[in-house]
XYZ file of C-alpha atoms in Angstrom:
425
model
C 23.113 -2.838 -28.189
C 19.851 -1.081 -28.998
C 19.472 2.574 -30.003
C 17.792 4.934 -27.667
C 14.793 5.288 -29.932
C 14.381 1.498 -30.269
C 14.661 0.944 -26.615
C 12.073 3.740 -26.001
C 9.644 2.028 -28.514
C 10.034 -1.301 -26.837
C 9.496 0.128 -23.324
C 6.398 2.083 -24.275
C 4.907 -0.827 -26.138
C 5.392 -3.070 -23.011
C 3.815 -0.452 -20.686
C 0.023 -0.833 -20.702
C -2.278 1.469 -18.811
C -4.200 0.505 -15.771
C -7.630 -1.081 -16.390
C -10.355 1.426 -16.557
C -12.728 -0.830 -14.709
C -10.644 -2.864 -12.231
C -8.092 -0.180 -11.403
C -10.487 2.555 -10.402
C -11.358 3.996 -7.108
C -13.611 6.808 -6.100
C -12.228 9.400 -3.686
C -13.360 12.618 -2.086
C -12.707 15.766 -3.941
C -9.532 16.946 -2.054
C -8.161 13.389 -2.017
C -8.251 13.488 -5.853
C -5.409 16.101 -5.826
C -2.571 14.874 -8.204
C -4.544 11.686 -9.210
C -5.408 10.661 -12.764
C -9.105 10.892 -13.759
C -10.440 7.400 -14.734
C -13.739 8.195 -16.238
C -15.487 11.234 -17.757
C -16.851 13.681 -15.294
C -20.036 15.648 -15.876
C -21.723 18.276 -13.702
C -25.409 18.716 -12.886
C -25.395 22.447 -12.894
C -25.054 24.986 -15.779
C -22.190 27.531 -15.343
C -22.623 30.333 -14.734
C -25.446 29.109 -12.626
C -27.671 32.123 -13.554
C -27.323 35.337 -15.592
C -25.077 37.653 -13.639
C -23.177 40.821 -13.978
C -19.491 40.966 -15.152
C -19.124 44.594 -13.761
C -20.021 46.874 -10.846
C -22.658 49.201 -12.397
C -26.346 49.240 -13.120
C -28.649 46.691 -14.624
C -30.840 48.406 -17.251
C -33.126 47.825 -20.262
C -30.985 48.377 -23.374
C -33.951 50.159 -25.048
C -33.827 52.882 -22.319
C -30.083 53.761 -22.826
C -29.514 52.908 -26.464
C -29.073 56.494 -27.665
C -27.819 58.395 -24.508
C -24.704 60.471 -24.304
C -22.991 62.888 -21.966
C -24.971 65.747 -23.594
C -28.200 63.763 -23.497
C -28.103 61.176 -20.606
C -30.686 58.607 -19.983
C -32.204 59.260 -16.496
C -33.403 56.220 -14.723
C -34.920 55.485 -11.201
C -32.900 53.118 -9.091
C -35.353 50.691 -7.616
C -33.018 48.121 -6.038
C -29.418 47.276 -4.953
C -28.199 43.754 -5.788
C -24.871 42.561 -4.117
C -23.418 39.172 -4.937
C -25.280 36.350 -3.216
C -28.555 38.280 -3.170
C -31.697 37.239 -4.966
C -33.257 40.260 -6.806
C -36.832 41.052 -5.644
C -37.895 43.501 -8.221
C -38.542 43.519 -11.971
C -36.816 46.254 -13.855
C -39.414 48.206 -15.889
C -38.912 50.910 -18.498
C -37.351 53.904 -17.005
C -35.757 51.935 -14.097
C -32.387 50.546 -13.137
C -30.945 48.359 -10.428
C -27.638 48.974 -8.607
C -25.545 45.739 -9.264
C -22.195 44.386 -8.309
C -19.817 41.871 -9.995
C -21.130 38.356 -9.906
C -24.574 39.328 -8.710
C -27.583 37.797 -10.323
C -29.260 39.889 -13.072
C -32.858 41.066 -12.092
C -35.833 40.192 -14.258
C -36.497 42.893 -16.971
C -32.963 44.034 -17.197
C -30.783 42.813 -20.291
C -27.703 44.978 -20.088
C -25.093 46.382 -17.493
C -23.659 49.848 -17.679
C -20.349 50.188 -15.787
C -20.442 52.560 -12.928
C -17.665 54.734 -14.385
C -20.053 55.823 -17.192
C -22.849 56.997 -14.844
C -23.589 59.745 -12.362
C -25.762 59.196 -9.305
C -28.056 61.718 -7.691
C -30.104 60.246 -4.959
C -32.415 57.554 -6.316
C -31.735 58.687 -9.895
C -28.870 57.489 -12.117
C -27.659 59.357 -15.236
C -26.280 56.986 -17.911
C -23.741 58.985 -19.922
C -22.505 56.486 -22.481
C -24.601 54.299 -24.563
C -23.703 50.593 -24.435
C -22.368 49.192 -27.764
C -24.933 46.511 -27.863
C -27.585 44.635 -25.792
C -26.340 42.194 -23.275
C -23.233 44.172 -22.515
C -21.326 42.957 -19.462
C -23.932 40.221 -18.819
C -22.656 36.579 -18.197
C -25.402 34.284 -19.165
C -26.497 31.068 -17.508
C -24.800 28.103 -19.087
C -22.533 30.256 -21.311
C -19.351 28.483 -20.080
C -20.731 24.994 -19.332
C -24.009 23.168 -19.851
C -25.159 20.629 -17.356
C -24.755 17.020 -18.396
C -21.908 17.555 -20.854
C -18.365 16.329 -20.104
C -16.334 18.480 -17.862
C -13.165 16.612 -17.740
C -11.994 13.587 -19.758
C -10.134 10.407 -18.524
C -6.451 10.735 -18.366
C -6.492 14.215 -17.001
C -4.320 14.970 -13.975
C -6.303 16.742 -11.241
C -4.262 19.859 -10.396
C -5.408 23.184 -8.948
C -7.311 24.311 -12.140
C -9.076 20.950 -12.439
C -9.862 20.996 -8.768
C -11.618 24.374 -9.255
C -13.592 23.034 -12.085
C -14.644 20.031 -9.999
C -15.607 22.100 -7.020
C -17.614 24.554 -9.126
C -19.634 21.699 -10.520
C -20.091 20.199 -7.016
C -18.495 16.977 -8.085
C -17.470 15.902 -4.631
C -16.773 12.217 -5.472
C -14.129 11.627 -8.216
C -13.259 8.417 -10.036
C -9.537 8.118 -10.326
C -7.001 5.406 -11.156
C -5.328 3.785 -8.216
C -1.692 4.777 -7.810
C 0.820 2.827 -9.760
C 2.802 0.579 -7.366
C 6.532 0.538 -7.919
C 8.950 -1.625 -5.886
C 12.594 -0.460 -5.673
C 15.710 -1.894 -4.251
C 19.391 -1.459 -4.523
C 21.968 -4.190 -5.028
C 25.541 -4.541 -3.820
C 27.631 -5.622 -0.699
C 29.390 -2.315 -0.932
C 26.242 -0.259 -0.119
C 25.199 1.289 3.225
C 22.239 3.500 4.014
C 22.900 7.243 4.887
C 22.351 6.624 8.559
C 25.092 3.963 8.833
C 28.805 4.543 9.437
C 30.875 4.607 6.236
C 33.529 1.968 6.422
C 36.552 1.739 3.983
C 35.424 0.572 0.637
C 31.726 1.230 1.271
C 29.349 3.505 -0.614
C 26.313 5.305 0.420
C 23.035 4.080 -1.383
C 21.782 7.299 -2.855
C 19.789 5.587 -5.621
C 17.059 4.381 -3.451
C 16.462 7.888 -2.007
C 16.618 9.637 -5.362
C 14.246 7.139 -7.027
C 11.871 7.281 -4.147
C 11.493 11.054 -4.431
C 11.129 10.836 -8.195
C 8.399 8.263 -8.048
C 6.591 9.999 -5.203
C 6.644 13.133 -7.239
C 4.896 11.205 -9.939
C 2.134 10.119 -7.588
C 3.321 6.555 -7.434
C 3.010 4.340 -4.409
C 6.643 3.388 -3.594
C 7.514 -0.011 -2.044
C 11.013 0.276 -0.690
C 12.806 -3.045 -0.340
C 16.206 -1.731 0.917
C 19.644 -2.939 0.003
C 19.952 -6.437 -1.287
C 23.220 -8.306 -0.982
C 25.205 -9.688 -4.029
C 23.805 -13.101 -3.419
C 21.630 -15.139 -5.845
C 19.313 -16.322 -3.093
C 18.920 -12.832 -1.586
C 18.167 -11.278 -5.069
C 15.869 -13.953 -6.099
C 13.847 -13.455 -2.900
C 13.723 -9.773 -3.400
C 12.767 -10.005 -7.065
C 9.971 -12.583 -6.365
C 8.486 -10.179 -3.621
C 8.798 -7.115 -5.939
C 7.253 -8.677 -8.942
C 4.330 -10.175 -7.048
C 3.283 -6.843 -5.393
C 4.148 -4.131 -7.874
C 3.154 -2.919 -11.340
C 6.862 -2.037 -11.988
C 10.117 -2.771 -10.367
C 13.277 -0.674 -10.308
C 16.505 -2.190 -9.130
C 19.912 -0.525 -9.354
C 23.058 -2.426 -9.905
C 23.795 -6.052 -10.859
C 23.005 -5.641 -14.513
C 26.577 -5.304 -15.965
C 28.880 -8.141 -16.719
C 30.693 -8.529 -13.473
C 31.093 -11.727 -11.527
C 28.428 -10.614 -9.042
C 25.840 -9.307 -11.535
C 23.125 -11.897 -11.113
C 19.958 -9.992 -12.002
C 19.506 -11.075 -15.717
C 20.060 -14.695 -14.797
C 17.513 -14.537 -12.056
C 15.047 -12.778 -14.137
C 15.269 -15.450 -16.832
C 15.050 -18.298 -14.202
C 11.886 -16.804 -12.794
C 10.220 -16.721 -16.170
C 10.716 -13.132 -17.000
C 11.073 -12.156 -20.722
C 14.170 -10.099 -21.253
C 13.465 -7.433 -23.952
C 16.441 -5.019 -23.395
C 20.017 -5.788 -22.149
C 21.941 -2.841 -23.254
C 21.255 0.612 -24.809
C 23.605 2.923 -26.802
C 23.081 5.658 -24.201
C 25.727 7.569 -22.294
C 25.528 7.464 -19.356
C 23.521 4.313 -18.800
C 24.552 1.599 -21.251
C 23.746 -1.512 -19.007
C 19.955 -1.346 -18.917
C 17.798 -4.423 -18.443
C 14.128 -4.396 -19.202
C 12.045 -7.547 -18.616
C 8.327 -8.452 -18.590
C 6.588 -10.773 -16.206
C 3.195 -12.236 -17.063
C 1.298 -12.602 -13.870
C -1.635 -15.013 -12.965
C -4.199 -12.544 -11.872
C -5.811 -15.143 -9.657
C -2.634 -15.636 -7.637
C -1.552 -11.947 -7.694
C -1.407 -9.694 -4.578
C -5.033 -8.389 -3.912
C -3.806 -4.832 -4.548
C -2.673 -5.584 -8.038
C -4.937 -6.296 -10.966
C -2.549 -5.760 -13.949
C -1.775 -8.910 -15.933
C 2.039 -8.092 -16.189
C 4.904 -6.404 -14.360
C 7.714 -4.404 -15.979
C 11.124 -4.887 -14.529
C 13.841 -2.246 -14.986
C 17.306 -3.205 -14.023
C 19.079 0.148 -13.882
C 22.785 0.825 -13.684
C 24.123 1.143 -10.221
C 25.928 4.346 -11.019
C 23.812 7.078 -9.613
C 23.913 9.473 -12.500
C 23.316 6.683 -14.957
C 20.449 5.384 -12.955
C 18.730 8.711 -12.943
C 19.276 9.387 -16.593
C 17.865 5.944 -17.651
C 14.942 6.624 -15.347
C 14.200 10.020 -16.833
C 14.598 8.748 -20.358
C 12.734 5.341 -20.241
C 10.991 4.663 -16.911
C 9.245 7.966 -16.364
C 7.368 7.817 -19.722
C 6.381 4.163 -19.089
C 5.070 4.837 -15.638
C 3.085 7.766 -17.021
C 1.557 5.550 -19.551
C 0.631 2.894 -16.955
C -0.822 5.467 -14.687
C -3.580 6.209 -17.199
C -2.432 9.631 -18.483
C -3.573 10.700 -21.841
C -1.418 9.737 -24.870
C -0.267 13.436 -25.252
C 1.062 13.485 -21.539
C 3.255 10.400 -21.086
C 5.925 10.681 -23.784
C 9.230 12.319 -23.114
C 9.144 15.994 -23.813
C 11.918 17.670 -25.796
C 12.493 21.298 -26.579
C 15.052 23.196 -28.630
C 17.121 25.303 -26.398
C 20.051 27.686 -26.771
C 23.222 26.102 -25.303
C 25.430 28.185 -23.078
C 28.659 26.245 -23.367
C 30.671 24.161 -25.710
C 29.618 20.475 -25.813
C 31.507 17.593 -27.449
C 30.816 13.872 -27.713
C 32.193 11.063 -29.831
C 31.393 7.448 -30.051
C 28.380 5.170 -30.933
C 26.209 6.102 -27.928
C 23.694 9.005 -27.603
C 25.011 11.245 -24.947
C 23.068 13.196 -22.427
C 24.499 16.197 -20.684
C 22.751 17.277 -17.570
C 22.183 20.959 -16.606
C 19.606 23.673 -16.042
C 16.812 24.370 -18.571
C 14.962 27.600 -18.278
C 12.965 30.230 -20.215
C 14.155 33.700 -20.996
C 11.551 35.891 -23.015
C 10.008 32.786 -24.525
C 13.344 31.196 -25.587
C 14.591 28.063 -23.913
C 18.089 28.304 -22.500
C 20.274 25.407 -21.489
C 23.318 25.781 -19.052
C 25.286 22.495 -18.514
C 26.289 21.688 -15.005
C 29.602 23.111 -14.064
C 32.445 20.717 -13.356
C 33.027 17.321 -14.713
C 30.286 15.632 -16.756
C 31.257 12.301 -15.214
C 28.567 9.757 -14.406
C 30.432 9.178 -11.067
C 29.979 12.885 -10.124
C 26.439 13.116 -8.685
C 27.187 16.338 -6.905
C 26.784 18.677 -9.930
C 23.442 16.783 -10.670
C 21.825 19.160 -8.172
C 19.416 21.591 -9.853
C 19.095 19.575 -13.097
C 16.042 20.290 -15.114
C 17.156 19.231 -18.550
C 19.369 16.699 -20.385
C 20.878 18.046 -23.562
C 21.132 15.234 -26.314
C 24.063 14.682 -28.387
C 23.377 12.215 -31.145
C 25.380 9.010 -31.645
C 28.049 10.011 -34.149
C 31.810 9.831 -34.857
C 32.007 13.262 -33.254
C 29.438 16.001 -32.356
C 30.296 19.626 -31.520
C 28.022 22.148 -30.031
C 29.223 25.797 -29.797
C 27.958 28.299 -27.399
C 24.866 30.049 -28.808
C 23.842 27.041 -30.935
C 20.466 25.435 -30.361
C 20.230 21.833 -29.233
C 17.526 19.306 -28.343
C 17.027 19.027 -24.541
C 14.899 16.643 -22.583
C 12.786 18.264 -19.895
C 13.155 16.572 -16.555
C 11.454 17.166 -13.100
C 13.497 19.474 -10.808
């Protein structure tokens, strides 16, 4: 049985990023939302596009206002009004000023902006009551924030709202992104029914497929749902062959323990999969199978160009399946998606615990609950009720997993700080 850290290392070593040449598509700007940038992006325009005012006020020549004061104001002739979006027509000469608004282009001749609160207007004359501290005050210069031709965004960047604003500003309307990672999922077990079916005695609702579908979709993956697969070697083999041939990664739940109907590992080996992990010292989630399939690219599905496929056989228990997914699968899929190395690893924080926690045994224990910030301090509140892997009800609102190390006995008292894995809400 592998330690959690060893299993994590194996999984992340197996996970290889999408190819920066073959696995790239160019999409329209808005279609790039949530996607991973696949190539450096540069703009053809400086930003700001031209010198402009950072304030509502008056564009002046610094030499005209350098020594003015309330007692001895500089009196200038207002020769033009320049709103945003207007191209100035006049050159500001000595003794002149132009009324200007925030974002408006600076007129030729002016080198400084005086804010309107430090002036007094009388007809076409403006009295400057306070001398600017230095030339160029409140002027945003062309190219001060970005120079045309230099890199705007680097590969591995997720395009969210701030990045979208940057791309739009630079008029980058076609964006190179990695294709979405394709993940096939299915649940195994004769006892399972879908949520829309009647629940007969002895049956269980398959919640795993729904939970994993949402988790994968939130990550931007393309999800291939293969449904519920019966506890039959033939049915499982058919599902695994289909999944491995069409996806970058496969998630199955159930069938990886040591029961009489747990066929997954045998089938994986029969199909040529190399099994790297069979069990991990984690609670919940001990029965975890990770295998790798080398794929002949010439025979692979036309939508797939990766040379291999990762197979994750997750426990059938819903809480165990999600914990293993958060701990091992999510970082692997992030790496495959092309994210930068600083973005795909699991993220842990130190948080103050709000309850007594206890664990004992040889497995690293994960306690689910709510992780949140209060005045810059992370706080962790374990879910109320039983922390039992069969109790998925109190899994609702989980945003963190507190980590109790594998030890003979571990106690955490209320108010103590503990390591917590951040997970998606």
